Coordinates of C-alpha atoms in Angstrom, one line a residue:
M1 CA -147.6 -20.3 39.1
R2 CA -145.4 -18.4 36.6
V3 CA -146.5 -15.0 35.8
I4 CA -144.8 -13.3 32.6
T5 CA -144.6 -9.3 32.7
G6 CA -142.9 -6.6 30.4
G7 CA -142.2 -5.7 26.9
K8 CA -139.9 -8.4 25.9
Y9 CA -141.8 -11.6 27.1
E10 CA -140.8 -13.3 23.3
N11 CA -137.2 -13.6 24.3
L12 CA -138.1 -16.0 27.3
R13 CA -138.4 -20.1 27.0
E14 CA -141.2 -20.1 29.3
A15 CA -143.4 -18.2 26.6
H16 CA -143.4 -20.8 24.3
S17 CA -145.9 -23.0 26.6
A18 CA -147.4 -20.0 28.0
V19 CA -151.1 -18.8 28.3
F20 CA -151.1 -15.5 26.9
F21 CA -154.1 -13.5 28.4
P22 CA -155.3 -10.2 26.2
E23 CA -156.7 -7.8 29.1
Y24 CA -159.0 -5.8 26.7
G25 CA -162.5 -6.2 27.1
K26 CA -162.4 -7.9 30.4
N27 CA -164.2 -7.1 33.5
R28 CA -163.5 -8.2 37.2
E29 CA -165.9 -11.1 36.7
K30 CA -164.1 -12.5 33.8
L31 CA -160.7 -12.1 35.7
L32 CA -161.9 -13.9 38.6
E33 CA -163.7 -16.3 36.5
F34 CA -160.3 -17.0 34.6
V35 CA -158.3 -17.0 37.6
G36 CA -160.7 -19.4 39.5
T37 CA -159.7 -22.1 36.8
L38 CA -156.0 -22.0 37.0
K39 CA -154.3 -25.1 39.2
G40 CA -151.3 -23.2 39.8
N41 CA -148.8 -24.8 37.2
E42 CA -149.5 -22.3 34.4
T43 CA -147.5 -19.8 33.2
I44 CA -149.5 -16.7 32.3
I45 CA -148.1 -13.6 30.1
T46 CA -150.0 -10.8 31.1
A47 CA -150.1 -6.6 31.0
S48 CA -152.8 -6.4 33.1
L49 CA -152.1 -5.2 36.5
E50 CA -155.8 -6.2 37.8
L51 CA -155.0 -10.0 37.0
I52 CA -151.4 -9.8 38.5
D53 CA -153.2 -8.8 41.5
L54 CA -155.7 -11.6 41.5
L55 CA -153.0 -13.9 40.5
A56 CA -150.7 -12.5 43.7
G57 CA -153.3 -12.5 45.8
R58 CA -154.2 -16.3 45.2
F59 CA -150.9 -17.7 44.8
R60 CA -148.7 -15.6 47.3
K61 CA -147.5 -18.6 49.3
G62 CA -144.7 -20.8 48.0
E63 CA -141.3 -19.8 46.8
E64 CA -142.0 -21.1 43.4
N65 CA -144.7 -18.9 42.4
V66 CA -143.3 -15.7 40.9
L67 CA -143.6 -12.7 38.6
I68 CA -140.9 -12.8 35.8
Y69 CA -140.0 -9.1 34.3
S70 CA -139.3 -9.8 31.1
N71 CA -136.7 -7.1 30.4
T72 CA -134.6 -7.9 33.0
E73 CA -135.1 -11.5 33.0
K74 CA -135.4 -11.5 37.0
A75 CA -138.0 -12.6 39.2
L76 CA -139.7 -11.7 42.4
T77 CA -142.0 -14.2 44.4
L78 CA -145.8 -13.7 44.2
K79 CA -145.6 -12.8 48.0
E80 CA -143.2 -10.0 47.2
V81 CA -145.6 -8.3 44.6
Y82 CA -148.6 -8.9 46.7
E83 CA -146.8 -6.7 49.6
L84 CA -145.3 -4.6 46.9
R85 CA -148.7 -3.5 45.5
K86 CA -150.9 -3.5 48.7
Y87 CA -148.5 -1.3 50.9
L88 CA -146.8 0.7 48.0
D89 CA -149.2 0.4 45.0
F90 CA -146.0 -0.7 43.2
D91 CA -146.7 -0.8 39.0
A92 CA -145.4 -4.6 38.9
R93 CA -145.6 -4.3 35.3
G94 CA -142.5 -2.0 34.9
G95 CA -141.8 -0.2 31.7
F96 CA -141.0 3.1 33.9
S97 CA -139.5 5.6 31.5
G98 CA -138.5 9.7 31.7
E99 CA -135.7 11.4 33.1
R100 CA -133.8 10.0 35.8
A101 CA -133.2 12.2 39.2
K102 CA -131.5 12.4 42.5
V103 CA -133.9 10.8 44.6
S104 CA -134.2 10.0 48.4
V105 CA -137.0 7.5 49.6
L106 CA -137.6 7.1 53.4
F107 CA -139.7 4.7 55.0
V108 CA -141.7 5.8 58.0
E109 CA -144.0 3.9 60.6
G110 CA -147.2 5.9 60.0
K111 CA -148.7 9.0 58.7
T112 CA -148.4 11.2 61.9
D113 CA -144.6 10.5 61.3
A114 CA -145.0 11.1 57.5
K115 CA -146.3 14.6 58.0
F116 CA -143.8 15.4 60.8
F117 CA -140.5 14.2 58.3
K118 CA -142.2 15.9 55.6
A119 CA -142.3 19.3 57.6
V120 CA -138.7 18.9 58.7
F121 CA -137.3 18.6 55.0
K122 CA -139.2 21.5 54.2
K123 CA -138.3 23.7 57.0
L124 CA -134.8 22.8 57.0
F125 CA -133.9 21.6 53.4
E126 CA -135.7 24.2 51.3
F127 CA -138.0 21.2 49.7
K128 CA -141.4 21.8 48.4
E129 CA -144.2 19.6 47.6
S130 CA -144.2 18.3 43.8
R131 CA -146.4 16.7 41.4
E132 CA -143.5 16.1 38.5
V133 CA -142.3 12.5 39.0
P134 CA -138.8 11.5 37.9
Q135 CA -138.5 8.3 35.8
N136 CA -136.7 6.3 39.0
L137 CA -140.0 7.2 41.1
M138 CA -142.8 6.6 38.1
F139 CA -144.1 3.2 40.1
I140 CA -145.2 5.9 43.0
E141 CA -147.1 8.3 40.7
R142 CA -150.7 6.5 41.5
V143 CA -150.0 6.5 45.4
F144 CA -148.8 10.1 45.2
E145 CA -152.2 11.0 43.5
R146 CA -154.3 9.1 46.5
D147 CA -152.5 11.7 48.7
N148 CA -151.0 8.7 50.9
F149 CA -147.6 9.7 50.3
D150 CA -145.8 12.7 50.2
L151 CA -143.3 13.7 47.3
L152 CA -140.9 16.6 47.5
K153 CA -138.6 18.5 44.9
R154 CA -135.7 21.0 45.9
A155 CA -135.8 23.7 42.9
S156 CA -132.3 24.6 43.4
D157 CA -130.7 21.2 42.2
G158 CA -133.8 19.4 41.2
N159 CA -133.6 16.4 44.1
Y160 CA -136.3 14.7 45.5
V161 CA -137.3 13.0 48.9
A162 CA -140.1 10.6 49.0
V163 CA -141.5 10.0 52.6
I164 CA -143.7 6.8 52.8
P165 CA -145.9 5.7 55.7
S166 CA -145.5 2.0 56.3
E167 CA -147.7 0.9 59.0
G168 CA -145.5 0.2 62.0
N169 CA -141.9 -0.7 62.8
S170 CA -142.4 -4.0 60.9
G171 CA -144.3 -2.1 57.8
V172 CA -141.0 -0.1 57.9
I173 CA -138.7 -3.2 57.7
R174 CA -141.0 -5.1 55.0
N175 CA -141.3 -2.2 53.0
L176 CA -137.7 -1.6 52.9
G177 CA -136.6 -5.1 51.9
N178 CA -139.4 -5.4 48.9
F179 CA -138.4 -1.8 47.7
I180 CA -134.6 -3.1 47.3
R181 CA -135.8 -6.5 45.7
A182 CA -137.8 -4.6 43.2
M183 CA -135.0 -2.3 42.1
E184 CA -133.2 -4.9 41.5
V185 CA -135.8 -6.6 39.2
F186 CA -137.4 -3.5 37.5
N187 CA -133.8 -2.1 36.7
F188 CA -134.4 1.2 38.6
S189 CA -132.7 2.8 41.4
V190 CA -132.7 5.7 43.8
D191 CA -129.6 7.2 45.5
R192 CA -130.5 6.9 49.3
I193 CA -133.1 5.1 51.5
G194 CA -133.8 6.2 54.7
A195 CA -135.6 3.6 57.0
A196 CA -137.3 5.4 60.3
I197 CA -138.4 3.1 63.2
D198 CA -138.8 3.5 67.0
I199 CA -136.2 2.3 69.1
D200 CA -139.0 0.0 71.1
E201 CA -136.8 -2.2 73.6
D202 CA -133.5 -0.6 72.8
R203 CA -131.5 0.8 69.9
D204 CA -129.5 -2.3 69.1
S205 CA -132.7 -4.4 68.6
A206 CA -134.0 -2.0 66.4
L207 CA -130.8 -1.7 64.4
Q208 CA -130.8 -5.3 63.9
S209 CA -134.4 -5.8 62.7
I210 CA -132.7 -3.5 60.1
E211 CA -129.6 -5.2 59.4
G212 CA -131.4 -8.6 59.4
K213 CA -133.5 -7.3 56.3
L214 CA -130.5 -5.8 54.7
A215 CA -128.4 -9.2 55.0
Q216 CA -131.3 -10.8 53.3
V217 CA -130.9 -8.6 50.1
G218 CA -127.2 -8.3 50.1
A219 CA -126.4 -4.9 51.3
R220 CA -122.9 -4.2 52.8
K221 CA -122.2 -2.1 55.7
R222 CA -120.1 0.8 55.5
G223 CA -119.6 2.3 58.7
Q224 CA -123.2 3.4 60.3
E225 CA -124.6 2.8 57.1
Y226 CA -125.3 0.4 54.0
K227 CA -124.8 0.1 50.5
I228 CA -126.4 -2.1 47.8
R229 CA -125.1 -1.6 44.3
G230 CA -125.4 2.5 44.0
T231 CA -127.9 3.2 46.8
E232 CA -127.0 4.0 50.2
I233 CA -129.1 3.1 53.3
T234 CA -129.6 5.0 56.1
P235 CA -131.2 3.7 59.6
L236 CA -132.9 6.5 61.7
V237 CA -133.8 5.0 65.0
I238 CA -136.3 7.4 67.1
G239 CA -136.2 7.7 70.6
L240 CA -135.8 10.5 72.8
P241 CA -136.9 10.2 76.2
F242 CA -139.3 12.8 77.7
E243 CA -139.9 13.2 81.4
D244 CA -142.6 15.3 83.4
E245 CA -144.6 14.9 86.3
L246 CA -147.7 15.2 84.5
I247 CA -147.1 13.0 81.3
E248 CA -146.4 9.2 81.5
W249 CA -143.6 8.4 78.9
K250 CA -143.6 4.7 78.5
K251 CA -141.8 3.9 74.7
P252 CA -140.1 5.9 71.9
T253 CA -142.3 7.3 69.0
V254 CA -142.2 10.4 67.0
E255 CA -144.5 12.0 69.8
D256 CA -141.3 12.1 71.7
L257 CA -139.7 14.6 69.1
M258 CA -143.0 16.5 69.5
L259 CA -143.1 16.8 73.2
H260 CA -139.5 18.3 72.9
L261 CA -140.4 20.9 70.2
I262 CA -143.5 22.1 71.7
D263 CA -141.4 22.1 75.0
R264 CA -138.9 24.3 73.4
E265 CA -141.6 26.2 71.8
G266 CA -143.0 27.3 74.9
L267 CA -146.4 25.6 73.8
L268 CA -146.0 23.1 76.9
G269 CA -145.7 25.8 79.5
R270 CA -148.7 27.1 78.2
I271 CA -151.0 24.2 78.8
K272 CA -149.2 23.0 81.7
P273 CA -152.4 24.5 83.9
A274 CA -154.6 22.6 81.7
L275 CA -152.3 19.2 82.0
G276 CA -152.5 19.5 85.9
V277 CA -156.4 20.0 85.8
L278 CA -156.9 17.1 83.7
N279 CA -154.1 14.9 85.4
E280 CA -156.1 15.4 88.7
S281 CA -159.6 14.7 87.0
L282 CA -158.3 11.4 85.6
G283 CA -156.1 10.5 88.7
R284 CA -153.4 9.5 86.3
K285 CA -150.9 11.0 84.2
L286 CA -151.5 11.6 80.5
T287 CA -150.4 9.6 77.6
P288 CA -148.0 11.6 75.1
K289 CA -151.0 11.6 72.6
E290 CA -153.4 13.1 75.0
V291 CA -150.8 16.1 75.5
M292 CA -150.5 16.4 71.8
Y293 CA -154.6 16.6 71.3
L294 CA -154.5 19.5 73.9
A295 CA -151.8 21.1 72.4
L296 CA -153.6 21.0 68.9
S297 CA -156.5 22.6 70.5
A298 CA -154.3 25.3 72.5
Y299 CA -152.6 26.0 69.2
G300 CA -155.7 26.8 67.4
H301 CA -155.5 24.1 65.0
W302 CA -158.9 22.6 64.1
G303 CA -157.5 20.0 61.7
N304 CA -156.2 16.3 62.5
L305 CA -153.1 15.3 64.1
E306 CA -151.2 15.0 60.9
G307 CA -151.9 18.3 60.4
F308 CA -151.1 19.9 63.6
Y309 CA -147.3 18.1 63.3
E310 CA -146.8 19.4 60.0
L311 CA -147.9 22.8 60.9
F312 CA -146.0 23.2 63.9
V313 CA -142.4 22.1 62.5
M314 CA -143.2 24.5 59.9
R315 CA -143.6 27.3 62.3
S316 CA -141.2 26.2 64.9
R317 CA -137.9 28.2 64.9
F318 CA -135.0 26.5 63.1
R319 CA -132.8 26.1 66.3
N320 CA -135.3 24.5 68.3
L321 CA -135.9 22.0 65.5
K322 CA -132.4 21.5 64.6
A323 CA -131.9 20.8 68.6
V324 CA -134.4 18.1 69.1
L325 CA -133.4 16.3 65.8
R326 CA -129.6 16.3 66.9
E327 CA -130.5 15.1 70.6
A328 CA -132.3 12.5 69.1
G329 CA -129.6 11.4 67.0
I330 CA -131.1 11.4 63.7
M331 CA -129.9 15.3 62.4
D332 CA -127.0 13.5 60.1
G333 CA -128.9 11.0 58.7
L334 CA -131.9 13.8 57.6
E335 CA -128.9 15.8 56.3
K336 CA -127.5 12.7 53.9
L337 CA -130.9 11.9 52.7
A338 CA -131.6 15.7 51.8
F339 CA -128.1 16.6 50.6
W340 CA -126.5 13.7 49.3
E341 CA -122.5 13.0 49.9
G342 CA -120.4 15.7 49.0
R343 CA -123.3 18.2 48.6
A344 CA -122.3 21.7 50.2
G345 CA -124.6 22.6 53.3
T346 CA -126.1 25.6 51.5
S347 CA -129.7 25.2 52.7
R348 CA -131.1 26.9 55.7
A349 CA -130.5 24.1 57.8
G350 CA -127.0 25.6 58.0
R351 CA -128.7 28.7 59.9
P352 CA -128.3 29.1 63.7

């Protein structure tokens, strides 16, 4: 299956024998009926995102099944298109226009991670939530409107940071690779990409999972970072063990960072008596997430855990937040994502 989209399909040799599919006036039933008649050896020209979704869903197996963006004459496999649509709601028709801006994209594991890092960028680097979308982030506009994605802008220089949850370590790696491929095919770029994953077994294994994906897309290593075309990639490996007689720490997650932060802010000490009572009642140590829910209640926040992470980070002391991030080894990477190379440290992140 070959699917052609974009505004210059007339220039492609494949277009002469293609099925031109006018999307206007076709409901989903008609689209399903059309897709059901296909054998898989056709070439389809379409600007229908719904049809692209159906074609990618049916023909995502096989390297020969591709989407060709006629404006660049480059191609993605339909498997890549399927994942870009499912996990990033990427507009696979291309045609992005508007003013380009300085942009960093940070892929994180889940929504609690996203709210934690969103608050870090707001607290330390003077970013604020934005509904303005620059040309090189137009593909995510629909995602932002659904509020499963955070887009931030700094008024002083017009720089953007996009924080995108990705459904676990494997999701971060998948989205990283697909996003870099999409930049090449659809001819857009961002300045920096961050990939934040948990250490899990060990730091080297976590880095190797990122390096393996970057090698597949042709990124070059430069010191501790990587570069592909004009984009720099910054790995952020999360893991900061927390030792406490009442808390059972097993594996690194963003909850590590929160445990250290609530400890430094004094909240952990306030709930220690309750932790002791619950520990004795259950006959076991408490998990970090259970501690987080107790902290949430003690803090007087009656929302969800995501909201608590964001609120607590925003209200924490600069020195405590920075100390936790530095101990975790990710402060330098966050500064790069926030400032870009050569930017002077003029934000509040420079405060003690």
